[in-house]
Amino acid sequence: MTLGSAISSATNASHPAYAVRSNSRPNSREIGKQRTQALSNGLIRAVVRPLLPLPIGAPSIPTERDLLYHVRTCTLHDLVSTSNSIGFWQSHALPLSHAVEPVKFALCALGGAHRQFKAQRGGEPMSHDFESIAIQQYNQAISCISICLMSPSEKNMEVTLTCCIIFICIENLFGRYTKAVGYLRSAYALFKHVQESTPLLQSSTQESPTSNTALSGVFTSIADILFRLNIDVAFYIGSDACPDAIPPHVKDIEMEFPARPFASYVDAEASFNLMKRVGNARWYLKSQGRLMHEWDRFRPETTIYDTSLVPHELAFLAPYFLHWNARFDLFKQQADRSSATHNALRRIATLELYQSVWLALLKCRTLETDFSPSDCSAIMDCAEALLRLEPSETSPAFAFDGVIVPAVCLTLHYCEDEATQRRGINLLRTIRRREGVWDSQEMSDVFEAMVTARRKDLIAWDAIPYNIPSIAKRLSGLNMPDLRFPQELLLLGAEMAD
């Protein structure tokens, strides 16, 4: 049973219209107790997945302190290297793990899964079976959530949603993408239910703030993270993983003329992230036929930028990006990179990668138009510059969501030039990086097969699908006996097709 259906059955069963008639009317306290119990049962059945089987001979080693230390010193560094989710992890998840057992066990499982990923993908010998250790911690977290959900309070829902986000990371580390998408859907359905039934969350949208503003801020952060993960998965699979996704709350975008340089890379980053949130939310609502009239307030009243030739899907955000682009270029002209910290340089390089992708997109007449080789080269130059700022480790890296890998894949999707494609494939093959569901090694295999199939005239350029699972499925049906794709990639494509 999915979380959405469980919540639906639980809430319907507790409604008076569905109750069995009796001679005596239950009092309000009894009705409240029945509703709470019904909801608890539904949530437990939906969120709490079956315990994972342990491998034979699994060790029983008390490594919680070591695992949490690994999370703090290594895992989080990977997770947020090119992401702006550091606030969720450092200000919410880690502090919560000191007081709440489900989060502690979930983070321990994340640490074990991360150590297993780095050792296994890096070909390093392991002193312990970290997969077994991670599964033990994972199962303890699931058992604790069962108890936690027996009393579905707002705090317990916050804990459960936090664990769902951690579980998504764990499943992606293990390469179980279908399970990661399952947890994403569960988290969304749970968040939607909490939003509809919790007065505190409803009060956060009112003019008068409550005394629980900080807690409401946690749910806002969770909503933003879930929405970003959903967009990330949607780009990968070519369809919406969560049709009922809830866009995060956003504020107005300000445009001032003439354009002035950003005061810092932090301001440039905040402005770009706001633009992305507004654009993603608007596109998503429009694709679902749910575009609300209040989103029209984000349309710029005046603009000096000509957007008549940009793809119509990007016309809404084009003036904002071009204004941001002008300000960012001015900032880069006056920035002293020689005195900048390593973190500042990395975040500026991340923005430059986004900038190169957007500039390429806005040159297209439609979203089906190919990129020029020069634009693809600019994107890969930025990706390589960003990678040079990453630690020069031999072990692979795992990031929270897609940045570098999907950007390189975009050039392979949008450029027919084989030399450009070969450069992109070689880049993917050398970086050994997984960003959410985007694995550089898996993507290099997919696009290597695509180039080979085209060279053998087994598939035409215009017959190649625009999402990863469909490309893999299409190539798997060709006469290429040596072709092997991860089963999870094909399963995800099959699940999305159902």
Short mmCIF file of C-alpha atoms in Angstrom, two decimals:
data_model
loop_
_atom_site.label_atom_id
_atom_site.label_comp_id
_atom_site.label_asym_id
_atom_site.label_seq_id
_atom_site.Cartn_x
_atom_site.Cartn_y
_atom_site.Cartn_z
CA MET A 1 0.00 0.00 0.00
CA THR A 2 1.32 3.45 -0.87
CA LEU A 3 1.38 6.26 1.62
CA GLY A 4 -1.26 8.20 -0.30
CA SER A 5 -3.76 5.33 -0.33
CA ALA A 6 -3.03 4.54 3.29
CA ILE A 7 -3.70 8.11 4.36
CA SER A 8 -6.85 8.18 2.26
CA SER A 9 -8.18 4.97 3.78
CA ALA A 10 -7.20 6.03 7.26
CA THR A 11 -8.85 9.43 7.07
CA ASN A 12 -11.97 8.11 5.32
CA ALA A 13 -12.38 5.33 7.88
CA SER A 14 -12.28 7.84 10.69
CA HIS A 15 -14.90 10.13 9.17
CA PRO A 16 -18.37 9.94 10.82
CA ALA A 17 -19.99 9.20 7.46
CA TYR A 18 -18.05 5.93 7.26
CA ALA A 19 -18.56 4.88 10.88
CA VAL A 20 -20.74 1.92 11.83
CA ARG A 21 -23.95 3.15 13.43
CA SER A 22 -24.49 2.22 17.06
CA ASN A 23 -27.14 2.85 19.67
CA SER A 24 -24.89 5.20 21.60
CA ARG A 25 -23.09 8.17 20.08
CA PRO A 26 -19.36 8.23 20.93
CA ASN A 27 -18.09 11.37 22.59
CA SER A 28 -15.66 13.75 20.87
CA ARG A 29 -12.71 12.39 22.83
CA GLU A 30 -13.44 8.85 21.64
CA ILE A 31 -13.84 10.04 18.03
CA GLY A 32 -10.49 11.82 18.24
CA LYS A 33 -8.86 8.68 19.62
CA GLN A 34 -10.33 6.57 16.82
CA ARG A 35 -9.15 9.01 14.17
CA THR A 36 -5.64 9.10 15.60
CA GLN A 37 -5.45 5.29 15.74
CA ALA A 38 -6.75 4.91 12.18
CA LEU A 39 -4.28 7.45 10.88
CA SER A 40 -1.45 5.80 12.80
CA ASN A 41 -2.22 2.39 11.33
CA GLY A 42 -2.38 3.84 7.82
CA LEU A 43 0.91 5.69 8.16
CA ILE A 44 2.71 2.69 9.61
CA ARG A 45 1.55 0.43 6.77
CA ALA A 46 2.61 2.99 4.17
CA VAL A 47 5.81 4.56 5.43
CA VAL A 48 7.37 1.64 7.24
CA ARG A 49 8.71 -0.69 4.59
CA PRO A 50 9.53 -4.34 5.33
CA LEU A 51 12.79 -4.84 7.17
CA LEU A 52 15.69 -5.52 4.83
CA PRO A 53 17.23 -9.01 5.02
CA LEU A 54 20.74 -9.13 6.44
CA PRO A 55 23.43 -11.02 4.50
CA ILE A 56 24.52 -14.33 6.02
CA GLY A 57 27.17 -13.83 8.68
CA ALA A 58 26.38 -10.13 9.11
CA PRO A 59 28.50 -8.58 11.85
CA SER A 60 27.07 -7.06 14.97
CA ILE A 61 29.44 -4.21 15.64
CA PRO A 62 28.45 -1.13 17.70
CA THR A 63 29.70 1.48 15.25
CA GLU A 64 27.13 4.24 15.75
CA ARG A 65 29.68 6.80 16.89
CA ASP A 66 31.99 5.99 13.98
CA LEU A 67 29.14 6.12 11.48
CA LEU A 68 27.88 9.49 12.75
CA TYR A 69 31.43 10.82 12.69
CA HIS A 70 31.72 9.68 9.06
CA VAL A 71 28.44 11.45 8.25
CA ARG A 72 29.63 14.71 9.81
CA THR A 73 33.13 14.70 8.34
CA CYS A 74 32.70 12.97 4.98
CA THR A 75 29.14 12.24 3.88
CA LEU A 76 27.84 15.78 4.35
CA HIS A 77 30.84 17.16 2.49
CA ASP A 78 29.87 15.03 -0.50
CA LEU A 79 26.14 15.69 -0.19
CA VAL A 80 26.31 19.48 -0.22
CA SER A 81 29.41 20.00 -2.37
CA THR A 82 27.34 21.44 -5.23
CA SER A 83 23.99 21.74 -3.46
CA ASN A 84 22.46 24.41 -1.25
CA SER A 85 20.87 21.88 1.13
CA ILE A 86 23.52 22.32 3.81
CA GLY A 87 21.04 24.08 6.13
CA PHE A 88 18.77 21.03 6.26
CA TRP A 89 21.62 18.70 7.15
CA GLN A 90 23.67 20.82 9.54
CA SER A 91 20.90 22.83 11.21
CA HIS A 92 18.16 20.22 11.27
CA ALA A 93 19.03 16.56 10.65
CA LEU A 94 22.29 16.40 12.63
CA PRO A 95 20.97 18.23 15.74
CA LEU A 96 17.79 16.13 15.61
CA SER A 97 19.85 12.93 15.63
CA HIS A 98 21.17 13.76 19.12
CA ALA A 99 17.68 13.62 20.60
CA VAL A 100 15.56 11.46 18.27
CA GLU A 101 16.43 7.80 17.74
CA PRO A 102 14.85 7.26 14.29
CA VAL A 103 16.93 10.11 12.85
CA LYS A 104 20.05 8.87 14.64
CA PHE A 105 19.67 5.37 13.23
CA ALA A 106 18.79 6.73 9.77
CA LEU A 107 21.94 8.87 9.72
CA CYS A 108 24.01 5.90 10.92
CA ALA A 109 22.58 3.89 8.03
CA LEU A 110 23.46 6.76 5.69
CA GLY A 111 27.03 6.72 6.99
CA GLY A 112 27.31 2.97 6.43
CA ALA A 113 25.80 3.18 2.96
CA HIS A 114 28.15 6.02 2.05
CA ARG A 115 31.23 4.11 3.23
CA GLN A 116 30.07 1.05 1.29
CA PHE A 117 29.51 3.18 -1.83
CA LYS A 118 32.92 4.84 -1.70
CA ALA A 119 34.79 1.61 -1.03
CA GLN A 120 32.87 -0.54 -3.49
CA ARG A 121 32.87 1.95 -6.35
CA GLY A 122 36.49 2.86 -5.65
CA GLY A 123 37.68 -0.75 -5.59
CA GLU A 124 39.04 -0.36 -2.07
CA PRO A 125 39.24 -3.17 0.52
CA MET A 126 36.72 -2.83 3.35
CA SER A 127 37.57 -3.47 6.99
CA HIS A 128 33.89 -4.19 7.70
CA ASP A 129 30.80 -5.19 5.76
CA PHE A 130 29.32 -1.70 5.79
CA GLU A 131 26.29 -2.78 3.77
CA SER A 132 25.27 -5.15 6.57
CA ILE A 133 25.96 -2.48 9.19
CA ALA A 134 23.90 0.04 7.20
CA ILE A 135 21.02 -2.43 6.90
CA GLN A 136 21.06 -3.04 10.66
CA GLN A 137 20.84 0.70 11.34
CA TYR A 138 18.23 1.09 8.58
CA ASN A 139 16.05 -1.59 10.17
CA GLN A 140 16.39 0.02 13.60
CA ALA A 141 15.27 3.34 12.13
CA ILE A 142 12.26 1.67 10.52
CA SER A 143 11.33 -0.04 13.80
CA CYS A 144 11.55 3.29 15.64
CA ILE A 145 9.37 5.00 13.04
CA SER A 146 6.72 2.33 13.64
CA ILE A 147 6.55 3.45 17.27
CA CYS A 148 6.82 7.11 16.33
CA LEU A 149 3.84 6.90 13.97
CA MET A 150 1.59 5.32 16.59
CA SER A 151 1.17 8.93 17.75
CA PRO A 152 1.08 11.02 14.54
CA SER A 153 1.86 14.37 16.15
CA GLU A 154 3.36 17.23 14.19
CA LYS A 155 6.79 16.58 15.68
CA ASN A 156 6.59 12.90 14.77
CA MET A 157 5.59 13.81 11.22
CA GLU A 158 8.63 16.09 11.04
CA VAL A 159 10.82 13.18 12.19
CA THR A 160 9.24 10.81 9.67
CA LEU A 161 9.70 13.25 6.78
CA THR A 162 13.32 13.81 7.80
CA CYS A 163 13.90 10.05 7.79
CA CYS A 164 12.24 9.75 4.37
CA ILE A 165 14.74 12.24 2.92
CA ILE A 166 17.62 10.31 4.49
CA PHE A 167 16.17 7.03 3.17
CA ILE A 168 16.04 8.53 -0.34
CA CYS A 169 19.78 9.22 -0.12
CA ILE A 170 20.47 5.71 1.18
CA GLU A 171 18.51 4.04 -1.61
CA ASN A 172 20.28 6.18 -4.21
CA LEU A 173 23.63 5.21 -2.70
CA PHE A 174 22.70 1.54 -3.04
CA GLY A 175 21.49 2.18 -6.60
CA ARG A 176 17.90 1.22 -5.77
CA TYR A 177 16.29 4.10 -7.65
CA THR A 178 12.77 2.69 -7.68
CA LYS A 179 12.79 2.50 -3.87
CA ALA A 180 14.16 6.05 -3.69
CA VAL A 181 11.27 7.26 -5.84
CA GLY A 182 8.90 5.28 -3.61
CA TYR A 183 10.14 7.13 -0.53
CA LEU A 184 9.86 10.43 -2.39
CA ARG A 185 6.22 9.69 -3.16
CA SER A 186 5.56 8.61 0.42
CA ALA A 187 7.15 11.77 1.77
CA TYR A 188 5.08 13.94 -0.56
CA ALA A 189 1.82 12.26 0.34
CA LEU A 190 2.64 12.52 4.04
CA PHE A 191 3.61 16.17 3.72
CA LYS A 192 0.40 16.94 1.87
CA HIS A 193 -1.64 15.26 4.58
CA VAL A 194 0.22 17.10 7.34
CA GLN A 195 -0.22 20.40 5.52
CA GLU A 196 -3.97 19.87 5.19
CA SER A 197 -4.55 18.66 8.73
CA THR A 198 -2.12 20.65 10.89
CA PRO A 199 -3.27 24.10 12.05
CA LEU A 200 0.33 25.14 12.70
CA LEU A 201 1.37 24.68 9.09
CA GLN A 202 -1.74 26.49 7.92
CA SER A 203 -0.96 29.34 10.29
CA SER A 204 2.47 29.77 8.71
CA THR A 205 0.74 31.25 5.65
CA GLN A 206 -1.27 33.72 7.70
CA GLU A 207 -0.23 37.29 8.38
CA SER A 208 0.22 36.87 12.13
CA PRO A 209 3.12 34.51 12.91
CA THR A 210 2.78 31.91 15.61
CA SER A 211 5.20 31.10 18.39
CA ASN A 212 6.28 28.02 16.40
CA THR A 213 7.79 29.88 13.47
CA ALA A 214 11.00 27.84 13.66
CA LEU A 215 9.10 24.57 13.36
CA SER A 216 7.11 25.90 10.43
CA GLY A 217 10.45 26.88 8.87
CA VAL A 218 11.56 23.25 9.11
CA PHE A 219 8.55 22.12 7.09
CA THR A 220 9.25 24.87 4.56
CA SER A 221 12.81 23.57 4.19
CA ILE A 222 11.53 20.01 3.81
CA ALA A 223 9.04 21.11 1.15
CA ASP A 224 11.79 22.86 -0.80
CA ILE A 225 14.06 19.80 -0.66
CA LEU A 226 11.31 17.39 -1.73
CA PHE A 227 10.32 19.65 -4.62
CA ARG A 228 13.92 19.88 -5.83
CA LEU A 229 14.30 16.10 -5.64
CA ASN A 230 11.08 15.69 -7.61
CA ILE A 231 12.27 18.04 -10.36
CA ASP A 232 15.60 16.19 -10.43
CA VAL A 233 13.87 12.82 -10.87
CA ALA A 234 11.41 14.26 -13.41
CA PHE A 235 14.30 15.41 -15.62
CA TYR A 236 15.80 11.91 -15.39
CA ILE A 237 12.65 9.92 -16.14
CA GLY A 238 10.91 12.45 -18.39
CA SER A 239 7.70 12.53 -16.36
CA ASP A 240 6.41 13.55 -12.95
CA ALA A 241 7.30 11.12 -10.19
CA CYS A 242 4.89 12.90 -7.82
CA PRO A 243 1.92 14.47 -9.64
CA ASP A 244 0.68 16.04 -6.39
CA ALA A 245 3.99 17.74 -5.62
CA ILE A 246 3.69 20.89 -3.51
CA PRO A 247 5.73 23.86 -4.79
CA PRO A 248 7.67 25.65 -2.07
CA HIS A 249 6.67 29.08 -0.88
CA VAL A 250 8.50 31.75 -2.87
CA LYS A 251 8.76 35.51 -2.69
CA ASP A 252 8.70 38.13 -5.43
CA ILE A 253 11.66 38.47 -7.78
CA GLU A 254 12.97 42.02 -7.89
CA MET A 255 14.45 43.56 -11.04
CA GLU A 256 16.29 46.88 -10.92
CA PHE A 257 17.59 48.82 -13.89
CA PRO A 258 20.33 49.41 -14.75
CA ALA A 259 21.70 46.07 -13.63
CA ARG A 260 24.17 46.30 -10.77
CA PRO A 261 26.74 43.67 -9.80
CA PHE A 262 25.84 41.30 -6.99
CA ALA A 263 27.43 42.27 -3.70
CA SER A 264 28.68 38.71 -3.19
CA TYR A 265 28.46 35.21 -4.57
CA VAL A 266 25.97 34.49 -1.76
CA ASP A 267 23.60 37.12 -3.17
CA ALA A 268 24.08 35.77 -6.69
CA GLU A 269 23.37 32.25 -5.46
CA ALA A 270 20.25 33.30 -3.55
CA SER A 271 18.92 35.20 -6.55
CA PHE A 272 19.51 32.28 -8.91
CA ASN A 273 17.95 29.76 -6.52
CA LEU A 274 14.86 31.96 -6.15
CA MET A 275 14.55 32.17 -9.92
CA LYS A 276 14.85 28.38 -10.18
CA ARG A 277 12.21 27.80 -7.50
CA VAL A 278 9.76 30.19 -9.13
CA GLY A 279 10.36 28.73 -12.58
CA ASN A 280 10.19 25.09 -11.50
CA ALA A 281 7.04 25.67 -9.47
CA ARG A 282 5.32 27.57 -12.26
CA TRP A 283 6.27 25.05 -14.94
CA TYR A 284 5.18 22.21 -12.72
CA LEU A 285 1.80 23.69 -11.86
CA LYS A 286 1.18 24.57 -15.49
CA SER A 287 2.05 21.05 -16.66
CA GLN A 288 -0.44 19.69 -14.14
CA GLY A 289 -3.15 22.14 -15.21
CA ARG A 290 -2.97 23.72 -11.76
CA LEU A 291 -1.40 27.10 -12.57
CA MET A 292 -2.81 29.44 -9.97
CA HIS A 293 -3.55 33.07 -10.77
CA GLU A 294 -1.23 34.34 -8.05
CA TRP A 295 1.77 33.14 -10.04
CA ASP A 296 1.05 35.85 -12.59
CA ARG A 297 2.44 38.38 -10.15
CA PHE A 298 5.93 37.10 -10.95
CA ARG A 299 5.65 38.25 -14.56
CA PRO A 300 7.94 41.27 -15.03
CA GLU A 301 6.09 44.51 -15.72
CA THR A 302 8.91 45.96 -17.81
CA THR A 303 12.01 44.49 -19.36
CA ILE A 304 14.80 45.67 -21.62
CA TYR A 305 15.54 42.15 -22.84
CA ASP A 306 14.30 40.75 -26.14
CA THR A 307 12.94 37.26 -25.51
CA SER A 308 10.99 36.84 -28.74
CA LEU A 309 13.30 34.10 -30.04
CA VAL A 310 13.64 31.97 -26.89
CA PRO A 311 11.68 28.71 -26.46
CA HIS A 312 8.17 29.55 -25.32
CA GLU A 313 8.60 27.25 -22.30
CA LEU A 314 11.40 29.55 -21.11
CA ALA A 315 9.83 32.88 -22.08
CA PHE A 316 8.47 33.45 -18.58
CA LEU A 317 11.87 33.19 -16.88
CA ALA A 318 14.06 34.53 -19.70
CA PRO A 319 13.94 38.21 -18.58
CA TYR A 320 14.82 37.21 -15.03
CA PHE A 321 17.72 35.05 -16.14
CA LEU A 322 19.09 37.67 -18.53
CA HIS A 323 18.94 40.25 -15.74
CA TRP A 324 20.63 37.81 -13.36
CA ASN A 325 23.20 37.00 -16.06
CA ALA A 326 24.09 40.69 -16.50
CA ARG A 327 24.50 41.17 -12.74
CA PHE A 328 26.55 37.98 -12.38
CA ASP A 329 28.89 38.97 -15.21
CA LEU A 330 29.44 42.34 -13.53
CA PHE A 331 30.14 40.58 -10.24
CA LYS A 332 32.71 38.28 -11.86
CA GLN A 333 34.48 41.23 -13.46
CA GLN A 334 35.15 42.85 -10.10
CA ALA A 335 35.58 39.72 -7.96
CA ASP A 336 39.06 39.03 -6.61
CA ARG A 337 39.30 35.26 -6.98
CA SER A 338 42.89 35.17 -5.76
CA SER A 339 41.75 35.97 -2.23
CA ALA A 340 38.51 33.97 -2.31
CA THR A 341 38.08 30.88 -0.15
CA HIS A 342 37.91 27.43 -1.71
CA ASN A 343 34.23 27.19 -0.82
CA ALA A 344 33.52 30.54 -2.49
CA LEU A 345 35.35 29.49 -5.66
CA ARG A 346 33.40 26.24 -5.79
CA ARG A 347 30.05 27.97 -5.40
CA ILE A 348 30.94 30.55 -8.05
CA ALA A 349 31.96 27.72 -10.38
CA THR A 350 28.61 26.01 -9.74
CA LEU A 351 26.80 29.20 -10.74
CA GLU A 352 28.96 29.45 -13.87
CA LEU A 353 27.91 25.93 -14.85
CA TYR A 354 24.24 26.84 -14.44
CA GLN A 355 24.89 30.04 -16.40
CA SER A 356 26.41 28.14 -19.33
CA VAL A 357 23.45 25.73 -19.50
CA TRP A 358 20.90 28.55 -19.47
CA LEU A 359 22.75 30.54 -22.12
CA ALA A 360 22.73 27.47 -24.37
CA LEU A 361 19.03 26.85 -23.78
CA LEU A 362 18.04 30.43 -24.57
CA LYS A 363 19.78 30.24 -27.96
CA CYS A 364 17.41 27.46 -29.04
CA ARG A 365 14.24 28.33 -30.92
CA THR A 366 12.50 25.35 -29.29
CA LEU A 367 13.45 22.84 -26.60
CA GLU A 368 13.86 20.29 -29.41
CA THR A 369 16.59 22.37 -31.08
CA ASP A 370 20.13 20.99 -30.81
CA PHE A 371 22.87 22.85 -28.96
CA SER A 372 25.83 24.08 -30.98
CA PRO A 373 29.16 22.29 -30.35
CA SER A 374 30.58 25.56 -28.99
CA ASP A 375 27.80 25.85 -26.40
CA CYS A 376 28.32 22.22 -25.39
CA SER A 377 32.03 22.88 -25.10
CA ALA A 378 31.34 25.87 -22.83
CA ILE A 379 29.14 23.72 -20.58
CA MET A 380 31.77 20.99 -20.31
CA ASP A 381 34.50 23.59 -19.69
CA CYS A 382 32.48 24.84 -16.71
CA ALA A 383 31.85 21.28 -15.50
CA GLU A 384 35.57 20.50 -15.64
CA ALA A 385 36.42 23.76 -13.86
CA LEU A 386 34.02 22.85 -11.07
CA LEU A 387 35.42 19.33 -10.83
CA ARG A 388 38.93 20.71 -10.46
CA LEU A 389 37.74 22.40 -7.28
CA GLU A 390 36.51 19.12 -5.85
CA PRO A 391 38.85 17.15 -3.57
CA SER A 392 41.36 15.15 -5.62
CA GLU A 393 40.30 11.85 -4.07
CA THR A 394 40.51 8.49 -5.77
CA SER A 395 37.19 7.37 -4.29
CA PRO A 396 33.87 8.26 -5.96
CA ALA A 397 31.61 11.03 -4.71
CA PHE A 398 27.88 11.11 -3.93
CA ALA A 399 25.98 14.40 -4.10
CA PHE A 400 22.47 15.08 -2.83
CA ASP A 401 20.98 16.15 -6.17
CA GLY A 402 21.99 16.55 -9.79
CA VAL A 403 24.29 19.37 -10.91
CA ILE A 404 27.38 18.27 -12.87
CA VAL A 405 26.21 14.91 -14.27
CA PRO A 406 22.85 16.08 -15.68
CA ALA A 407 24.53 19.16 -17.19
CA VAL A 408 26.98 16.96 -19.11
CA CYS A 409 24.15 14.58 -20.07
CA LEU A 410 22.25 17.56 -21.45
CA THR A 411 25.04 18.21 -23.95
CA LEU A 412 24.88 14.55 -25.03
CA HIS A 413 21.12 14.81 -25.45
CA TYR A 414 21.25 18.05 -27.39
CA CYS A 415 24.30 17.78 -29.65
CA GLU A 416 24.67 15.46 -32.64
CA ASP A 417 28.38 16.17 -33.09
CA GLU A 418 30.21 12.92 -32.30
CA ALA A 419 33.43 14.61 -31.17
CA THR A 420 31.44 16.60 -28.61
CA GLN A 421 29.62 13.47 -27.52
CA ARG A 422 32.90 11.60 -27.13
CA ARG A 423 34.27 14.36 -24.90
CA GLY A 424 31.14 14.24 -22.74
CA ILE A 425 31.26 10.44 -22.43
CA ASN A 426 34.93 10.50 -21.47
CA LEU A 427 34.22 13.17 -18.86
CA LEU A 428 31.40 11.11 -17.35
CA ARG A 429 33.55 7.99 -17.31
CA THR A 430 36.42 9.66 -15.47
CA ILE A 431 34.60 11.54 -12.70
CA ARG A 432 32.98 8.55 -10.91
CA ARG A 433 30.23 10.61 -9.40
CA ARG A 434 26.60 9.92 -8.44
CA GLU A 435 24.26 12.87 -7.91
CA GLY A 436 20.91 11.62 -6.66
CA VAL A 437 19.77 9.21 -9.37
CA TRP A 438 22.35 10.54 -11.84
CA ASP A 439 25.32 8.14 -11.90
CA SER A 440 28.19 9.21 -14.16
CA GLN A 441 29.29 5.63 -14.92
CA GLU A 442 25.79 4.48 -15.80
CA MET A 443 25.23 7.58 -17.94
CA SER A 444 28.52 7.06 -19.78
CA ASP A 445 27.43 3.49 -20.59
CA VAL A 446 24.03 4.68 -21.87
CA PHE A 447 25.45 7.39 -24.11
CA GLU A 448 28.35 5.21 -25.27
CA ALA A 449 25.74 2.70 -26.46
CA MET A 450 23.78 5.52 -28.10
CA VAL A 451 26.83 6.68 -30.08
CA THR A 452 27.64 3.09 -31.07
CA ALA A 453 24.06 2.43 -32.19
CA ARG A 454 24.08 5.57 -34.32
CA ARG A 455 27.42 4.67 -35.88
CA LYS A 456 26.00 1.25 -36.82
CA ASP A 457 22.82 2.88 -38.21
CA LEU A 458 20.71 1.01 -35.66
CA ILE A 459 18.90 4.16 -34.56
CA ALA A 460 18.33 7.62 -36.00
CA TRP A 461 19.17 10.79 -34.07
CA ASP A 462 15.58 12.03 -34.10
CA ALA A 463 14.37 8.63 -32.81
CA ILE A 464 16.32 8.88 -29.55
CA PRO A 465 14.00 9.55 -26.57
CA TYR A 466 14.51 12.50 -24.24
CA ASN A 467 14.69 10.65 -20.92
CA ILE A 468 17.27 8.24 -19.57
CA PRO A 469 15.18 5.09 -18.87
CA SER A 470 13.53 5.31 -22.30
CA ILE A 471 16.91 5.65 -24.01
CA ALA A 472 18.17 2.58 -22.15
CA LYS A 473 15.03 0.61 -22.97
CA ARG A 474 15.18 1.55 -26.65
CA LEU A 475 18.86 0.65 -26.93
CA SER A 476 18.29 -2.64 -25.09
CA GLY A 477 15.92 -3.70 -27.85
CA LEU A 478 18.54 -3.28 -30.56
CA ASN A 479 20.92 -5.91 -31.92
CA MET A 480 23.75 -5.12 -29.48
CA PRO A 481 24.52 -8.39 -27.63
CA ASP A 482 27.26 -6.93 -25.40
CA LEU A 483 25.02 -4.18 -24.07
CA ARG A 484 24.25 -4.35 -20.35
CA PHE A 485 22.41 -1.71 -18.33
CA PRO A 486 21.71 -1.78 -14.57
CA GLN A 487 18.43 -3.53 -13.88
CA GLU A 488 17.28 -0.66 -11.67
CA LEU A 489 17.52 1.76 -14.57
CA LEU A 490 15.27 -0.42 -16.70
CA LEU A 491 12.90 -1.08 -13.78
CA LEU A 492 12.49 2.63 -13.19
CA GLY A 493 11.60 3.15 -16.83
CA ALA A 494 9.08 0.30 -16.71
CA GLU A 495 7.51 1.68 -13.53
CA MET A 496 7.10 5.13 -15.04
CA ALA A 497 5.45 3.60 -18.12
CA ASP A 498 2.81 1.80 -16.04
#
